[in-house]
């Protein structure tokens, strides 16, 4: 219901970029530029300084941005309050999720939610856990599902479940014969690690440190953001990796990979997080409750294999 020009201006100002704002709003960049031009013509003044690939607010832009935040917030609250007068939940919900949760937990979770609330439109953004947490702090997302325990004061967190982490490798790899692996057992073997900010990388580094193994004792084979690529390299015998048990069930069943528990056992948390001080509609609260219950339930039952 809010003025589209204000929505676009707010996105450009917050992201500091026409390109990023266009991606966030699912618009073309020329369309974003047109909306900003229309708003500047309305106020008869320049609101944004553009130069060297960066966008900065003018003095007038600072005023418009402050009011835009208030207007857009009230508009969202108005829409939610009126929608709550009906029995059926409707609307768009912005959901952030880590890559592992997106691939192996989210499909079944969303299926259940959509069957119960068919008029809700989930808009999902995938990134590593740290990036997703940052987006919640910036209030770019309504709710998120991540694999790290957040200590951000701006975030409300709900611990839903946990998933065991395993060492994965080719069946002929020297580590494959072990019943359990301590940190010292991993030293000297090529390690296929994850990208910075990935929750499993953080947990793996903590496990090695707690076990008295320095990162300089672990030869890194590759540093990857794609779990599918991690599993492929491990299955081809190029090194070992550490992965969520939910992510490798099919690979274990088909014999492409072997999964070996860590000693002591290592678990990744499955957390539902929300902005603490942002207005929370019944839709957001309902999804957060549903996701927390669904993750807890799925963690104790085998996930579907596709």
mmCIF file of N, CA, C and O in Angstrom, residues 109-167:
data_model
loop_
_atom_site.group_PDB
_atom_site.id
_atom_site.type_symbol
_atom_site.label_atom_id
_atom_site.label_comp_id
_atom_site.label_asym_id
_atom_site.label_seq_id
_atom_site.Cartn_x
_atom_site.Cartn_y
_atom_site.Cartn_z
ATOM 1 N N UNK A 109 9.926 -28.877 4.834
ATOM 2 C CA UNK A 109 9.323 -27.906 5.745
ATOM 3 C C UNK A 109 8.337 -27.007 4.993
ATOM 4 O O UNK A 109 7.197 -26.808 5.436
ATOM 5 N N UNK A 110 8.759 -26.484 3.834
ATOM 6 C CA UNK A 110 7.887 -25.597 3.057
ATOM 7 C C UNK A 110 6.678 -26.344 2.503
ATOM 8 O O UNK A 110 5.587 -25.779 2.414
ATOM 9 N N UNK A 111 6.882 -27.599 2.118
ATOM 10 C CA UNK A 111 5.757 -28.389 1.625
ATOM 11 C C UNK A 111 4.661 -28.472 2.681
ATOM 12 O O UNK A 111 3.474 -28.245 2.410
ATOM 13 N N UNK A 112 5.051 -28.787 3.913
ATOM 14 C CA UNK A 112 4.082 -28.879 4.996
ATOM 15 C C UNK A 112 3.406 -27.551 5.281
ATOM 16 O O UNK A 112 2.190 -27.491 5.520
ATOM 17 N N UNK A 113 4.187 -26.463 5.237
ATOM 18 C CA UNK A 113 3.622 -25.141 5.526
ATOM 19 C C UNK A 113 2.651 -24.703 4.431
ATOM 20 O O UNK A 113 1.575 -24.170 4.714
ATOM 21 N N UNK A 114 3.022 -24.937 3.173
ATOM 22 C CA UNK A 114 2.161 -24.538 2.056
ATOM 23 C C UNK A 114 0.867 -25.343 2.026
ATOM 24 O O UNK A 114 -0.185 -24.821 1.636
ATOM 25 N N UNK A 115 0.926 -26.598 2.413
ATOM 26 C CA UNK A 115 -0.303 -27.395 2.456
ATOM 27 C C UNK A 115 -1.253 -26.839 3.514
ATOM 28 O O UNK A 115 -2.470 -26.877 3.346
ATOM 29 N N UNK A 116 -0.700 -26.329 4.592
ATOM 30 C CA UNK A 116 -1.538 -25.791 5.657
ATOM 31 C C UNK A 116 -1.990 -24.365 5.355
ATOM 32 O O UNK A 116 -3.105 -23.970 5.693
ATOM 33 N N UNK A 117 -1.098 -23.576 4.715
ATOM 34 C CA UNK A 117 -1.401 -22.165 4.426
ATOM 35 C C UNK A 117 -1.129 -21.887 2.944
ATOM 36 O O UNK A 117 -0.122 -21.259 2.590
ATOM 37 N N UNK A 118 -2.001 -22.329 2.048
ATOM 38 C CA UNK A 118 -1.722 -22.264 0.604
ATOM 39 C C UNK A 118 -1.630 -20.848 0.035
ATOM 40 O O UNK A 118 -1.045 -20.659 -1.031
ATOM 41 N N UNK A 119 -2.199 -19.849 0.707
ATOM 42 C CA UNK A 119 -2.182 -18.496 0.159
ATOM 43 C C UNK A 119 -0.951 -17.685 0.586
ATOM 44 O O UNK A 119 -0.783 -16.542 0.184
ATOM 45 N N UNK A 120 -0.098 -18.279 1.389
ATOM 46 C CA UNK A 120 1.152 -17.621 1.780
ATOM 47 C C UNK A 120 2.197 -17.856 0.693
ATOM 48 O O UNK A 120 2.319 -18.953 0.156
ATOM 49 N N UNK A 121 2.953 -16.804 0.371
ATOM 50 C CA UNK A 121 4.018 -16.898 -0.636
ATOM 51 C C UNK A 121 5.370 -16.773 0.070
ATOM 52 O O UNK A 121 5.753 -15.678 0.484
ATOM 53 N N UNK A 122 6.120 -17.874 0.232
ATOM 54 C CA UNK A 122 7.454 -17.780 0.822
ATOM 55 C C UNK A 122 8.444 -17.223 -0.209
ATOM 56 O O UNK A 122 8.472 -17.680 -1.351
ATOM 57 N N UNK A 123 9.217 -16.254 0.207
ATOM 58 C CA UNK A 123 10.288 -15.700 -0.647
ATOM 59 C C UNK A 123 11.609 -16.037 0.037
ATOM 60 O O UNK A 123 11.956 -15.466 1.063
ATOM 61 N N UNK A 124 12.347 -16.985 -0.537
ATOM 62 C CA UNK A 124 13.512 -17.560 0.137
ATOM 63 C C UNK A 124 14.808 -16.988 -0.423
ATOM 64 O O UNK A 124 14.999 -16.907 -1.642
ATOM 65 N N UNK A 125 15.707 -16.597 0.493
ATOM 66 C CA UNK A 125 17.046 -16.119 0.142
ATOM 67 C C UNK A 125 18.056 -17.067 0.784
ATOM 68 O O UNK A 125 18.005 -17.303 1.994
ATOM 69 N N UNK A 126 18.965 -17.625 -0.016
ATOM 70 C CA UNK A 126 19.923 -18.614 0.470
ATOM 71 C C UNK A 126 21.318 -18.011 0.560
ATOM 72 O O UNK A 126 21.767 -17.307 -0.349
ATOM 73 N N UNK A 127 21.995 -18.281 1.651
ATOM 74 C CA UNK A 127 23.383 -17.837 1.834
ATOM 75 C C UNK A 127 23.985 -18.626 2.979
ATOM 76 O O UNK A 127 23.301 -19.439 3.611
ATOM 77 N N UNK A 128 25.260 -18.404 3.289
ATOM 78 C CA UNK A 128 25.800 -19.116 4.444
ATOM 79 C C UNK A 128 25.198 -18.548 5.726
ATOM 80 O O UNK A 128 24.543 -17.506 5.724
ATOM 81 N N UNK A 129 25.409 -19.233 6.839
ATOM 82 C CA UNK A 129 24.729 -18.871 8.084
ATOM 83 C C UNK A 129 25.086 -17.460 8.544
ATOM 84 O O UNK A 129 24.220 -16.719 9.027
ATOM 85 N N UNK A 130 26.356 -17.069 8.411
ATOM 86 C CA UNK A 130 26.765 -15.744 8.878
ATOM 87 C C UNK A 130 26.118 -14.648 8.054
ATOM 88 O O UNK A 130 25.620 -13.651 8.592
ATOM 89 N N UNK A 131 26.109 -14.817 6.736
ATOM 90 C CA UNK A 131 25.482 -13.826 5.860
ATOM 91 C C UNK A 131 23.989 -13.741 6.143
ATOM 92 O O UNK A 131 23.409 -12.642 6.184
ATOM 93 N N UNK A 132 23.354 -14.876 6.356
ATOM 94 C CA UNK A 132 21.921 -14.894 6.644
ATOM 95 C C UNK A 132 21.627 -14.193 7.966
ATOM 96 O O UNK A 132 20.670 -13.415 8.078
ATOM 97 N N UNK A 133 22.442 -14.449 8.974
ATOM 98 C CA UNK A 133 22.273 -13.777 10.259
ATOM 99 C C UNK A 133 22.411 -12.261 10.089
ATOM 100 O O UNK A 133 21.616 -11.485 10.650
ATOM 101 N N UNK A 134 23.393 -11.828 9.312
ATOM 102 C CA UNK A 134 23.589 -10.392 9.075
ATOM 103 C C UNK A 134 22.370 -9.767 8.408
ATOM 104 O O UNK A 134 22.002 -8.616 8.696
ATOM 105 N N UNK A 135 21.732 -10.509 7.517
ATOM 106 C CA UNK A 135 20.538 -9.989 6.841
ATOM 107 C C UNK A 135 19.368 -9.843 7.809
ATOM 108 O O UNK A 135 18.544 -8.938 7.664
ATOM 109 N N UNK A 136 19.294 -10.734 8.786
ATOM 110 C CA UNK A 136 18.239 -10.602 9.798
ATOM 111 C C UNK A 136 18.508 -9.388 10.676
ATOM 112 O O UNK A 136 17.595 -8.621 10.997
ATOM 113 N N UNK A 137 19.765 -9.195 11.068
ATOM 114 C CA UNK A 137 20.133 -8.028 11.876
ATOM 115 C C UNK A 137 19.785 -6.742 11.139
ATOM 116 O O UNK A 137 19.296 -5.766 11.733
ATOM 117 N N UNK A 138 20.014 -6.734 9.807
ATOM 118 C CA UNK A 138 19.707 -5.551 8.993
ATOM 119 C C UNK A 138 18.217 -5.435 8.674
ATOM 120 O O UNK A 138 17.811 -4.523 7.954
ATOM 121 N N UNK A 139 17.413 -6.374 9.178
ATOM 122 C CA UNK A 139 15.963 -6.395 8.984
ATOM 123 C C UNK A 139 15.569 -6.554 7.515
ATOM 124 O O UNK A 139 14.524 -6.084 7.080
ATOM 125 N N UNK A 140 16.419 -7.220 6.760
ATOM 126 C CA UNK A 140 16.107 -7.505 5.371
ATOM 127 C C UNK A 140 15.257 -8.765 5.242
ATOM 128 O O UNK A 140 14.698 -9.025 4.175
ATOM 129 N N UNK A 141 15.191 -9.553 6.317
ATOM 130 C CA UNK A 141 14.449 -10.811 6.314
ATOM 131 C C UNK A 141 13.480 -10.828 7.490
ATOM 132 O O UNK A 141 13.761 -10.269 8.550
ATOM 133 N N UNK A 142 12.358 -11.511 7.299
ATOM 134 C CA UNK A 142 11.384 -11.656 8.380
ATOM 135 C C UNK A 142 11.799 -12.732 9.378
ATOM 136 O O UNK A 142 11.565 -12.604 10.584
ATOM 137 N N UNK A 143 12.415 -13.786 8.872
ATOM 138 C CA UNK A 143 12.787 -14.932 9.695
ATOM 139 C C UNK A 143 13.876 -15.689 8.951
ATOM 140 O O UNK A 143 13.984 -15.589 7.724
ATOM 141 N N UNK A 144 14.695 -16.446 9.685
ATOM 142 C CA UNK A 144 15.752 -17.211 9.018
ATOM 143 C C UNK A 144 16.023 -18.508 9.753
ATOM 144 O O UNK A 144 15.746 -18.648 10.948
ATOM 145 N N UNK A 145 16.585 -19.464 9.009
ATOM 146 C CA UNK A 145 16.953 -20.776 9.527
ATOM 147 C C UNK A 145 18.456 -20.943 9.320
ATOM 148 O O UNK A 145 18.922 -20.942 8.173
ATOM 149 N N UNK A 146 19.212 -21.039 10.405
ATOM 150 C CA UNK A 146 20.670 -21.066 10.287
ATOM 151 C C UNK A 146 21.253 -22.179 11.156
ATOM 152 O O UNK A 146 20.543 -22.826 11.928
ATOM 153 N N UNK A 147 22.587 -22.357 11.027
ATOM 154 C CA UNK A 147 23.266 -23.446 11.735
ATOM 155 C C UNK A 147 24.315 -22.935 12.711
ATOM 156 O O UNK A 147 25.277 -23.638 13.018
ATOM 157 N N UNK A 148 24.151 -21.724 13.187
ATOM 158 C CA UNK A 148 25.024 -21.189 14.223
ATOM 159 C C UNK A 148 24.161 -20.645 15.349
ATOM 160 O O UNK A 148 23.013 -20.266 15.127
ATOM 161 N N UNK A 149 24.704 -20.635 16.551
ATOM 162 C CA UNK A 149 23.987 -20.059 17.693
ATOM 163 C C UNK A 149 24.307 -18.571 17.744
ATOM 164 O O UNK A 149 25.438 -18.172 18.004
ATOM 165 N N UNK A 150 23.319 -17.758 17.471
ATOM 166 C CA UNK A 150 23.532 -16.320 17.398
ATOM 167 C C UNK A 150 23.593 -15.701 18.789
ATOM 168 O O UNK A 150 22.813 -16.054 19.675
ATOM 169 N N UNK A 151 24.543 -14.781 18.967
ATOM 170 C CA UNK A 151 24.600 -14.019 20.214
ATOM 171 C C UNK A 151 24.337 -12.535 19.956
ATOM 172 O O UNK A 151 24.646 -11.681 20.767
ATOM 173 N N UNK A 152 23.769 -12.248 18.777
ATOM 174 C CA UNK A 152 23.458 -10.871 18.423
ATOM 175 C C UNK A 152 22.307 -10.362 19.286
ATOM 176 O O UNK A 152 21.242 -10.979 19.336
ATOM 177 N N UNK A 153 22.476 -9.226 19.960
ATOM 178 C CA UNK A 153 21.385 -8.700 20.793
ATOM 179 C C UNK A 153 20.152 -8.290 19.988
ATOM 180 O O UNK A 153 19.052 -8.225 20.531
ATOM 181 N N UNK A 154 20.334 -8.034 18.687
ATOM 182 C CA UNK A 154 19.207 -7.622 17.849
ATOM 183 C C UNK A 154 18.392 -8.801 17.344
ATOM 184 O O UNK A 154 17.431 -8.614 16.601
ATOM 185 N N UNK A 155 18.772 -10.016 17.754
ATOM 186 C CA UNK A 155 18.121 -11.220 17.228
ATOM 187 C C UNK A 155 17.466 -12.005 18.352
ATOM 188 O O UNK A 155 18.015 -12.151 19.450
ATOM 189 N N UNK A 156 16.265 -12.520 18.063
ATOM 190 C CA UNK A 156 15.620 -13.509 18.931
ATOM 191 C C UNK A 156 15.847 -14.875 18.316
ATOM 192 O O UNK A 156 15.589 -15.074 17.128
ATOM 193 N N UNK A 157 16.356 -15.816 19.100
ATOM 194 C CA UNK A 157 16.673 -17.134 18.561
ATOM 195 C C UNK A 157 15.860 -18.216 19.242
ATOM 196 O O UNK A 157 15.513 -18.132 20.419
ATOM 197 N N UNK A 158 15.553 -19.257 18.449
ATOM 198 C CA UNK A 158 14.853 -20.433 18.952
ATOM 199 C C UNK A 158 15.656 -21.662 18.537
ATOM 200 O O UNK A 158 15.885 -21.881 17.348
ATOM 201 N N UNK A 159 16.074 -22.443 19.492
ATOM 202 C CA UNK A 159 16.818 -23.668 19.191
ATOM 203 C C UNK A 159 15.818 -24.755 18.806
ATOM 204 O O UNK A 159 15.018 -25.188 19.633
ATOM 205 N N UNK A 160 15.869 -25.184 17.554
ATOM 206 C CA UNK A 160 14.891 -26.147 17.048
ATOM 207 C C UNK A 160 15.372 -27.595 17.195
ATOM 208 O O UNK A 160 14.628 -28.465 17.632
ATOM 209 N N UNK A 161 16.616 -27.842 16.798
ATOM 210 C CA UNK A 161 17.128 -29.215 16.803
ATOM 211 C C UNK A 161 18.632 -29.154 16.564
ATOM 212 O O UNK A 161 19.235 -28.065 16.574
ATOM 213 N N UNK A 162 19.239 -30.310 16.355
ATOM 214 C CA UNK A 162 20.652 -30.371 16.000
ATOM 215 C C UNK A 162 20.868 -31.557 15.078
ATOM 216 O O UNK A 162 20.071 -32.492 15.051
ATOM 217 N N UNK A 163 21.966 -31.498 14.312
ATOM 218 C CA UNK A 163 22.282 -32.554 13.357
ATOM 219 C C UNK A 163 23.749 -32.929 13.536
ATOM 220 O O UNK A 163 24.611 -32.044 13.638
ATOM 221 N N UNK A 164 24.041 -34.217 13.578
ATOM 222 C CA UNK A 164 25.424 -34.649 13.803
ATOM 223 C C UNK A 164 26.283 -34.389 12.579
ATOM 224 O O UNK A 164 25.846 -34.573 11.432
ATOM 225 N N UNK A 165 27.518 -33.960 12.811
ATOM 226 C CA UNK A 165 28.489 -33.770 11.742
ATOM 227 C C UNK A 165 29.386 -35.001 11.649
ATOM 228 O O UNK A 165 29.798 -35.560 12.669
ATOM 229 N N UNK A 166 29.661 -35.410 10.422
ATOM 230 C CA UNK A 166 30.486 -36.594 10.176
ATOM 231 C C UNK A 166 31.651 -36.240 9.256
ATOM 232 O O UNK A 166 31.553 -35.336 8.420
ATOM 233 N N UNK A 167 32.743 -36.970 9.404
ATOM 234 C CA UNK A 167 33.808 -36.911 8.403
ATOM 235 C C UNK A 167 33.347 -37.733 7.211
ATOM 236 O O UNK A 167 32.891 -38.871 7.369
#
